[in-house]
Amino acid sequence: SYLVTGLLVQEEHPPTMLKHQAKYNAFMQRMEKMKIDMEKKKEAAVRNEKNKIVVDGEEYTPTTKAYKSKDFLMGSEARPIRILCEYWETKKRLKDNNVDATVLFFASARARHPDDHAKQLKAAQDKLAKETPGTKGHESAAAKVLRLERTKWMCAMYEQTRTLARRLAQWGVDRAEKKGMKQVSVASGGGPGLMEAANRGASEVKGAASIGMGISLPFEAGLNPYVSNDLAFEYHYFFTRKYWMANTCHALVASPGGFGTCDELFELMTLIQTGKHPDIPIVLFSKKFWNKVINWEALVEFGTVSPDDIKKLFITDSVDEAYDYITKYLDDIEESVKEMQAKEAGKK
């Protein structure tokens, strides 16, 4: 009411309006202080034998607001609320950090920096040597050694991914600062391995964002240490994570990976194929891996996809080729859009 009264007298009596506004502000401050004091008293109150609380000598039945009830919020009935939280909280944080365009890196979490891989392999081999053959411990240790030996070939890709991400992050900053174009940031699934390499490269560029969109896992305490603190996202629902990964994605780099990498790659390709997402540059890094793991030509031969779908994939082993392909593609598109807008403005 003070605000309304103030607005009504604003033109004729500015001092009166300011007086009412000051009263209203003071009133709201008192109410907020009373609220905080009462919350502290409620938290400190001990329940008696009737399961009531006593505050300032008065007995009350304790209550919990619905939006503060953990049992309710974590139950199945509140699932729509949790889904909306993952949608809106991400939207707000991306907006607050001026992120609306990304180069998204999909890749294996199992790859490691060569030095780290060597240490892990040595430790696994030492453990295997101490285990008694035929025991579960020996079997588990042998499986770990085998897995590390199989993934050794990916170690060289750690520095390649780091370099590519760093160059793309620098390009994203430069195009915004020097050309007045949209800033493009580096994003990943936030995990270890080649995702860590991508975030690490981006973190080495001044003014660049390093985005991590992770999924909650029982064996990971958080995202890799190279993700920007303000842009570290953890999702419970895969579909909200996938939505936000795709929403801002202006280019994709898919390095060797397992089910998750392939799932995310095909998901984005399907969105493009069905017109749900605009065409973007898609780089598949490692010819050896992608041409052996997936028979792209067979998909065409069997008529399940069209040749144009496969032509959208740029498969390479070169950091320079990947960088040039992505930057030229996105720069050309943005410049053509600006030209069209200028022509339209000229017609008016």
Short mmCIF file of C-alpha atoms in Angstrom, two decimals:
data_model
loop_
_atom_site.label_atom_id
_atom_site.label_comp_id
_atom_site.label_asym_id
_atom_site.label_seq_id
_atom_site.Cartn_x
_atom_site.Cartn_y
_atom_site.Cartn_z
CA SER A 1 0.00 0.00 0.00
CA TYR A 2 2.86 2.36 0.70
CA LEU A 3 4.17 1.74 -2.80
CA VAL A 4 0.78 2.38 -4.36
CA THR A 5 0.29 5.54 -2.31
CA GLY A 6 3.77 6.70 -3.24
CA LEU A 7 3.13 6.18 -6.92
CA LEU A 8 -0.13 8.11 -6.73
CA VAL A 9 1.49 11.19 -5.20
CA GLN A 10 4.75 10.96 -7.12
CA GLU A 11 4.11 13.79 -9.57
CA GLU A 12 2.68 16.31 -7.10
CA HIS A 13 4.43 15.44 -3.84
CA PRO A 14 7.80 13.72 -4.35
CA PRO A 15 8.84 14.21 -0.69
CA THR A 16 5.62 12.46 0.43
CA MET A 17 6.33 9.53 -1.88
CA LEU A 18 9.86 9.16 -0.54
CA LYS A 19 8.54 9.29 3.01
CA HIS A 20 6.05 6.46 2.35
CA GLN A 21 8.72 4.44 0.53
CA ALA A 22 11.08 4.80 3.50
CA LYS A 23 8.33 3.61 5.87
CA TYR A 24 7.60 0.63 3.64
CA ASN A 25 11.29 -0.30 3.45
CA ALA A 26 11.67 -0.04 7.21
CA PHE A 27 8.54 -2.18 7.71
CA MET A 28 9.85 -4.89 5.37
CA GLN A 29 13.23 -4.89 7.12
CA ARG A 30 11.53 -5.40 10.49
CA MET A 31 9.43 -8.24 9.09
CA GLU A 32 12.50 -9.92 7.61
CA LYS A 33 14.36 -9.64 10.93
CA MET A 34 11.40 -11.09 12.82
CA LYS A 35 11.24 -13.95 10.31
CA ILE A 36 14.95 -14.73 10.71
CA ASP A 37 14.74 -14.55 14.50
CA MET A 38 11.75 -16.89 14.58
CA GLU A 39 13.44 -19.39 12.25
CA LYS A 40 16.45 -19.47 14.58
CA LYS A 41 14.20 -20.03 17.60
CA LYS A 42 12.34 -22.84 15.80
CA GLU A 43 15.60 -24.53 14.86
CA ALA A 44 16.86 -24.30 18.43
CA ALA A 45 13.59 -25.48 19.98
CA VAL A 46 13.48 -28.97 21.47
CA ARG A 47 10.41 -31.16 20.99
CA ASN A 48 8.66 -32.22 24.17
CA GLU A 49 7.02 -35.53 25.01
CA LYS A 50 3.98 -34.59 22.88
CA ASN A 51 6.25 -33.88 19.91
CA LYS A 52 5.51 -30.17 20.19
CA ILE A 53 8.00 -27.31 20.30
CA VAL A 54 8.18 -24.56 22.89
CA VAL A 55 9.19 -21.08 21.77
CA ASP A 56 9.23 -18.11 24.18
CA GLY A 57 7.24 -20.18 26.67
CA GLU A 58 4.47 -21.02 24.18
CA GLU A 59 3.75 -24.51 22.84
CA TYR A 60 3.41 -24.94 19.06
CA THR A 61 2.82 -27.77 16.63
CA PRO A 62 5.92 -27.84 14.39
CA THR A 63 5.45 -27.39 10.66
CA THR A 64 7.55 -27.63 7.49
CA LYS A 65 6.90 -25.67 4.33
CA ALA A 66 6.34 -27.89 1.30
CA TYR A 67 9.32 -26.47 -0.56
CA LYS A 68 11.54 -27.19 2.45
CA SER A 69 10.38 -30.78 2.92
CA LYS A 70 13.20 -33.03 1.76
CA ASP A 71 11.02 -36.14 2.02
CA PHE A 72 8.49 -34.61 -0.36
CA LEU A 73 10.98 -33.01 -2.75
CA MET A 74 12.92 -36.25 -3.13
CA GLY A 75 9.77 -38.35 -3.59
CA SER A 76 8.17 -39.46 -6.85
CA GLU A 77 5.36 -36.90 -6.52
CA ALA A 78 7.85 -34.04 -6.80
CA ARG A 79 9.66 -35.42 -9.85
CA PRO A 80 8.12 -32.74 -12.16
CA ILE A 81 9.45 -30.07 -9.78
CA ARG A 82 12.95 -31.54 -9.83
CA ILE A 83 12.88 -31.72 -13.63
CA LEU A 84 11.84 -28.06 -13.84
CA CYS A 85 14.64 -27.14 -11.43
CA GLU A 86 17.22 -28.79 -13.69
CA TYR A 87 15.75 -26.92 -16.66
CA TRP A 88 15.34 -23.43 -15.16
CA GLU A 89 18.46 -23.40 -12.98
CA THR A 90 20.63 -24.24 -15.98
CA LYS A 91 18.87 -21.66 -18.13
CA LYS A 92 19.41 -18.93 -15.54
CA ARG A 93 23.06 -19.76 -14.89
CA LEU A 94 23.95 -19.89 -18.58
CA LYS A 95 22.23 -16.54 -19.09
CA ASP A 96 23.98 -15.00 -16.08
CA ASN A 97 27.33 -16.07 -17.55
CA ASN A 98 26.49 -14.97 -21.11
CA VAL A 99 26.73 -18.49 -22.54
CA ASP A 100 24.53 -19.20 -25.55
CA ALA A 101 26.92 -20.91 -27.99
CA THR A 102 29.27 -23.83 -27.36
CA VAL A 103 31.61 -26.26 -29.03
CA LEU A 104 30.65 -29.50 -27.33
CA PHE A 105 33.21 -32.25 -26.70
CA PHE A 106 32.00 -35.84 -26.34
CA ALA A 107 34.68 -38.38 -25.40
CA SER A 108 35.73 -41.29 -23.25
CA ALA A 109 36.24 -40.85 -19.52
CA ARG A 110 38.78 -43.70 -19.57
CA ALA A 111 41.57 -41.91 -21.43
CA ARG A 112 44.25 -40.29 -19.28
CA HIS A 113 47.20 -37.96 -19.64
CA PRO A 114 50.20 -40.14 -20.63
CA ASP A 115 51.98 -39.49 -17.31
CA ASP A 116 48.90 -40.33 -15.25
CA HIS A 117 48.21 -43.43 -17.33
CA ALA A 118 51.77 -44.69 -16.82
CA LYS A 119 51.44 -44.28 -13.04
CA GLN A 120 48.07 -46.04 -12.98
CA LEU A 121 49.36 -48.93 -15.11
CA LYS A 122 52.44 -49.35 -12.92
CA ALA A 123 50.32 -49.37 -9.77
CA ALA A 124 47.91 -51.90 -11.30
CA GLN A 125 50.77 -54.17 -12.39
CA ASP A 126 52.34 -54.01 -8.92
CA LYS A 127 49.02 -54.93 -7.34
CA LEU A 128 48.56 -57.81 -9.76
CA ALA A 129 52.00 -59.18 -8.87
CA LYS A 130 51.04 -59.30 -5.18
CA GLU A 131 47.76 -61.15 -5.73
CA THR A 132 47.52 -64.93 -5.59
CA PRO A 133 46.56 -66.49 -8.95
CA GLY A 134 43.09 -68.01 -8.97
CA THR A 135 41.67 -65.59 -6.37
CA LYS A 136 39.06 -62.88 -6.95
CA GLY A 137 41.68 -60.28 -6.10
CA HIS A 138 43.96 -61.57 -8.83
CA GLU A 139 41.10 -61.68 -11.32
CA SER A 140 40.08 -58.08 -10.53
CA ALA A 141 43.67 -56.80 -10.71
CA ALA A 142 44.27 -58.58 -14.02
CA ALA A 143 41.11 -57.04 -15.49
CA LYS A 144 42.29 -53.57 -14.48
CA VAL A 145 45.71 -54.10 -16.06
CA LEU A 146 44.07 -55.31 -19.27
CA ARG A 147 41.74 -52.31 -19.40
CA LEU A 148 44.62 -49.88 -18.91
CA GLU A 149 46.68 -51.60 -21.58
CA ARG A 150 43.76 -51.41 -24.00
CA THR A 151 43.20 -47.68 -23.44
CA LYS A 152 46.88 -46.72 -23.68
CA TRP A 153 46.49 -45.76 -27.36
CA MET A 154 44.11 -42.93 -26.39
CA CYS A 155 46.68 -41.19 -24.20
CA ALA A 156 48.15 -39.29 -27.14
CA MET A 157 44.70 -37.80 -27.77
CA TYR A 158 44.70 -36.09 -24.37
CA GLU A 159 47.12 -33.37 -25.49
CA GLN A 160 45.48 -33.15 -28.93
CA THR A 161 42.08 -32.57 -27.34
CA ARG A 162 43.54 -30.07 -24.89
CA THR A 163 45.20 -28.15 -27.73
CA LEU A 164 42.08 -28.13 -29.91
CA ALA A 165 39.90 -26.93 -27.04
CA ARG A 166 42.38 -24.21 -26.10
CA ARG A 167 42.54 -22.93 -29.68
CA LEU A 168 38.76 -22.98 -30.05
CA ALA A 169 38.31 -21.19 -26.73
CA GLN A 170 40.76 -18.48 -27.80
CA TRP A 171 38.99 -18.14 -31.15
CA GLY A 172 35.67 -17.86 -29.31
CA VAL A 173 36.96 -15.01 -27.15
CA ASP A 174 38.70 -13.22 -30.03
CA ARG A 175 35.69 -13.29 -32.37
CA ALA A 176 33.59 -11.64 -29.68
CA GLU A 177 36.14 -9.03 -28.60
CA LYS A 178 37.67 -8.17 -31.98
CA LYS A 179 34.88 -8.86 -34.49
CA GLY A 180 31.74 -8.21 -32.44
CA MET A 181 30.53 -11.73 -33.16
CA LYS A 182 28.92 -14.23 -30.81
CA GLN A 183 31.31 -15.71 -28.24
CA VAL A 184 31.62 -19.47 -28.51
CA SER A 185 32.65 -21.41 -25.40
CA VAL A 186 33.95 -24.93 -24.80
CA ALA A 187 31.68 -27.44 -23.06
CA SER A 188 32.01 -31.10 -22.15
CA GLY A 189 30.30 -33.78 -20.11
CA GLY A 190 32.43 -32.64 -17.19
CA GLY A 191 34.03 -36.01 -16.56
CA PRO A 192 37.64 -37.17 -16.50
CA GLY A 193 39.64 -38.41 -19.49
CA LEU A 194 39.30 -36.54 -22.77
CA MET A 195 36.48 -34.43 -21.33
CA GLU A 196 38.95 -33.21 -18.72
CA ALA A 197 41.42 -32.46 -21.52
CA ALA A 198 38.85 -30.26 -23.27
CA ASN A 199 38.02 -28.33 -20.11
CA ARG A 200 41.70 -28.04 -19.28
CA GLY A 201 42.44 -26.45 -22.64
CA ALA A 202 39.57 -23.98 -22.28
CA SER A 203 40.62 -23.07 -18.74
CA GLU A 204 44.00 -21.93 -20.06
CA VAL A 205 42.44 -19.08 -22.07
CA LYS A 206 41.84 -15.75 -20.35
CA GLY A 207 38.20 -14.69 -20.55
CA ALA A 208 37.00 -18.09 -21.76
CA ALA A 209 34.35 -20.21 -20.09
CA SER A 210 34.97 -23.89 -19.38
CA ILE A 211 31.57 -25.57 -19.09
CA GLY A 212 30.91 -28.99 -17.59
CA MET A 213 27.52 -30.70 -17.82
CA GLY A 214 27.87 -33.78 -15.68
CA ILE A 215 25.58 -36.55 -14.53
CA SER A 216 25.47 -37.74 -10.92
CA LEU A 217 27.48 -40.94 -10.52
CA PRO A 218 28.15 -42.94 -7.32
CA PHE A 219 31.90 -43.11 -8.01
CA GLU A 220 32.55 -39.42 -8.80
CA ALA A 221 32.51 -36.64 -6.21
CA GLY A 222 32.08 -33.88 -8.79
CA LEU A 223 33.32 -32.64 -12.14
CA ASN A 224 36.90 -32.44 -13.33
CA PRO A 225 38.94 -29.60 -11.75
CA TYR A 226 39.21 -27.57 -14.99
CA VAL A 227 35.51 -26.69 -15.19
CA SER A 228 34.65 -23.08 -14.28
CA ASN A 229 33.04 -23.00 -10.83
CA ASP A 230 30.05 -20.96 -12.03
CA LEU A 231 29.47 -23.30 -14.97
CA ALA A 232 29.67 -26.70 -13.28
CA PHE A 233 26.33 -28.47 -13.71
CA GLU A 234 25.31 -31.79 -12.20
CA TYR A 235 22.15 -33.46 -13.50
CA HIS A 236 20.10 -36.31 -12.15
CA TYR A 237 18.09 -36.79 -15.34
CA PHE A 238 19.92 -37.72 -18.52
CA PHE A 239 17.30 -36.09 -20.72
CA THR A 240 17.63 -32.65 -19.11
CA ARG A 241 21.40 -32.93 -19.42
CA LYS A 242 21.10 -33.90 -23.08
CA TYR A 243 18.65 -31.07 -23.70
CA TRP A 244 21.04 -28.42 -22.42
CA MET A 245 24.03 -29.98 -24.13
CA ALA A 246 22.21 -29.76 -27.46
CA ASN A 247 20.50 -26.42 -26.80
CA THR A 248 23.63 -24.29 -26.97
CA CYS A 249 25.68 -26.61 -29.21
CA HIS A 250 26.99 -24.81 -32.31
CA ALA A 251 29.64 -27.44 -33.10
CA LEU A 252 30.46 -30.96 -31.94
CA VAL A 253 33.77 -32.74 -31.48
CA ALA A 254 33.34 -36.47 -30.79
CA SER A 255 36.51 -38.29 -29.81
CA PRO A 256 36.71 -42.04 -29.15
CA GLY A 257 34.29 -43.14 -26.46
CA GLY A 258 31.90 -45.84 -25.37
CA PHE A 259 28.13 -46.18 -25.12
CA GLY A 260 27.67 -42.69 -23.69
CA THR A 261 29.66 -40.97 -26.41
CA CYS A 262 27.90 -42.91 -29.17
CA ASP A 263 24.50 -42.31 -27.60
CA GLU A 264 25.06 -38.55 -27.42
CA LEU A 265 26.53 -38.41 -30.94
CA PHE A 266 23.61 -40.27 -32.51
CA GLU A 267 21.12 -38.26 -30.47
CA LEU A 268 22.44 -35.00 -31.92
CA MET A 269 22.66 -36.44 -35.42
CA THR A 270 19.02 -37.54 -35.13
CA LEU A 271 17.94 -34.06 -34.02
CA ILE A 272 19.68 -32.58 -37.08
CA GLN A 273 18.26 -35.24 -39.42
CA THR A 274 14.70 -34.56 -38.21
CA GLY A 275 15.03 -30.78 -38.31
CA LYS A 276 14.89 -30.34 -34.53
CA HIS A 277 18.39 -28.83 -34.47
CA PRO A 278 20.11 -26.70 -37.14
CA ASP A 279 23.02 -28.11 -39.13
CA ILE A 280 26.30 -27.74 -37.28
CA PRO A 281 29.87 -28.86 -37.93
CA ILE A 282 30.41 -32.37 -36.55
CA VAL A 283 34.01 -33.51 -36.17
CA LEU A 284 34.82 -37.14 -35.41
CA PHE A 285 38.36 -37.21 -34.07
CA SER A 286 40.36 -40.40 -34.89
CA LYS A 287 39.84 -41.99 -38.29
CA LYS A 288 41.04 -45.36 -37.02
CA PHE A 289 38.39 -45.49 -34.31
CA TRP A 290 35.32 -44.05 -36.03
CA ASN A 291 35.80 -45.84 -39.36
CA LYS A 292 36.24 -49.21 -37.62
CA VAL A 293 33.70 -48.97 -34.81
CA ILE A 294 30.87 -47.73 -37.05
CA ASN A 295 30.45 -48.75 -40.69
CA TRP A 296 29.02 -45.48 -41.99
CA GLU A 297 28.88 -46.63 -45.60
CA ALA A 298 26.93 -49.75 -44.62
CA LEU A 299 24.21 -47.54 -43.15
CA VAL A 300 23.90 -45.88 -46.55
CA GLU A 301 24.07 -49.16 -48.48
CA PHE A 302 21.26 -50.67 -46.42
CA GLY A 303 19.18 -47.55 -47.01
CA THR A 304 18.75 -46.67 -43.34
CA VAL A 305 20.32 -43.21 -43.74
CA SER A 306 20.91 -40.99 -46.74
CA PRO A 307 24.35 -40.19 -48.20
CA ASP A 308 23.87 -36.54 -47.22
CA ASP A 309 23.59 -37.53 -43.56
CA ILE A 310 27.02 -39.15 -43.65
CA LYS A 311 28.56 -36.29 -45.62
CA LYS A 312 27.88 -34.04 -42.62
CA LEU A 313 30.54 -35.91 -40.66
CA PHE A 314 34.11 -34.60 -40.81
CA ILE A 315 36.47 -37.39 -39.73
CA THR A 316 40.08 -36.41 -39.08
CA ASP A 317 43.23 -37.03 -37.05
CA SER A 318 44.44 -33.44 -37.36
CA VAL A 319 43.95 -30.71 -34.77
CA ASP A 320 44.54 -28.09 -37.47
CA GLU A 321 41.92 -29.59 -39.79
CA ALA A 322 39.37 -29.85 -36.99
CA TYR A 323 40.00 -26.26 -35.90
CA ASP A 324 39.83 -24.86 -39.45
CA TYR A 325 36.66 -26.79 -40.27
CA ILE A 326 34.76 -25.63 -37.19
CA THR A 327 35.87 -21.99 -37.20
CA LYS A 328 35.33 -21.47 -40.94
CA TYR A 329 31.91 -23.13 -40.80
CA LEU A 330 30.66 -20.98 -37.92
CA ASP A 331 32.28 -17.74 -39.09
CA ASP A 332 30.81 -18.16 -42.59
CA ILE A 333 27.32 -18.80 -41.21
CA GLU A 334 27.36 -15.79 -38.88
CA GLU A 335 28.71 -13.49 -41.58
CA SER A 336 26.06 -14.66 -44.07
CA VAL A 337 23.32 -14.06 -41.49
CA LYS A 338 24.63 -10.53 -40.89
CA GLU A 339 24.63 -9.86 -44.64
CA MET A 340 21.04 -11.04 -44.97
CA GLN A 341 19.97 -8.88 -42.03
CA ALA A 342 21.71 -5.87 -43.54
CA LYS A 343 19.93 -6.43 -46.87
CA GLU A 344 16.57 -6.74 -45.12
CA ALA A 345 17.24 -3.56 -43.18
CA GLY A 346 18.16 -1.79 -46.41
CA LYS A 347 14.85 -2.75 -48.04
CA LYS A 348 12.96 -1.15 -45.17
#
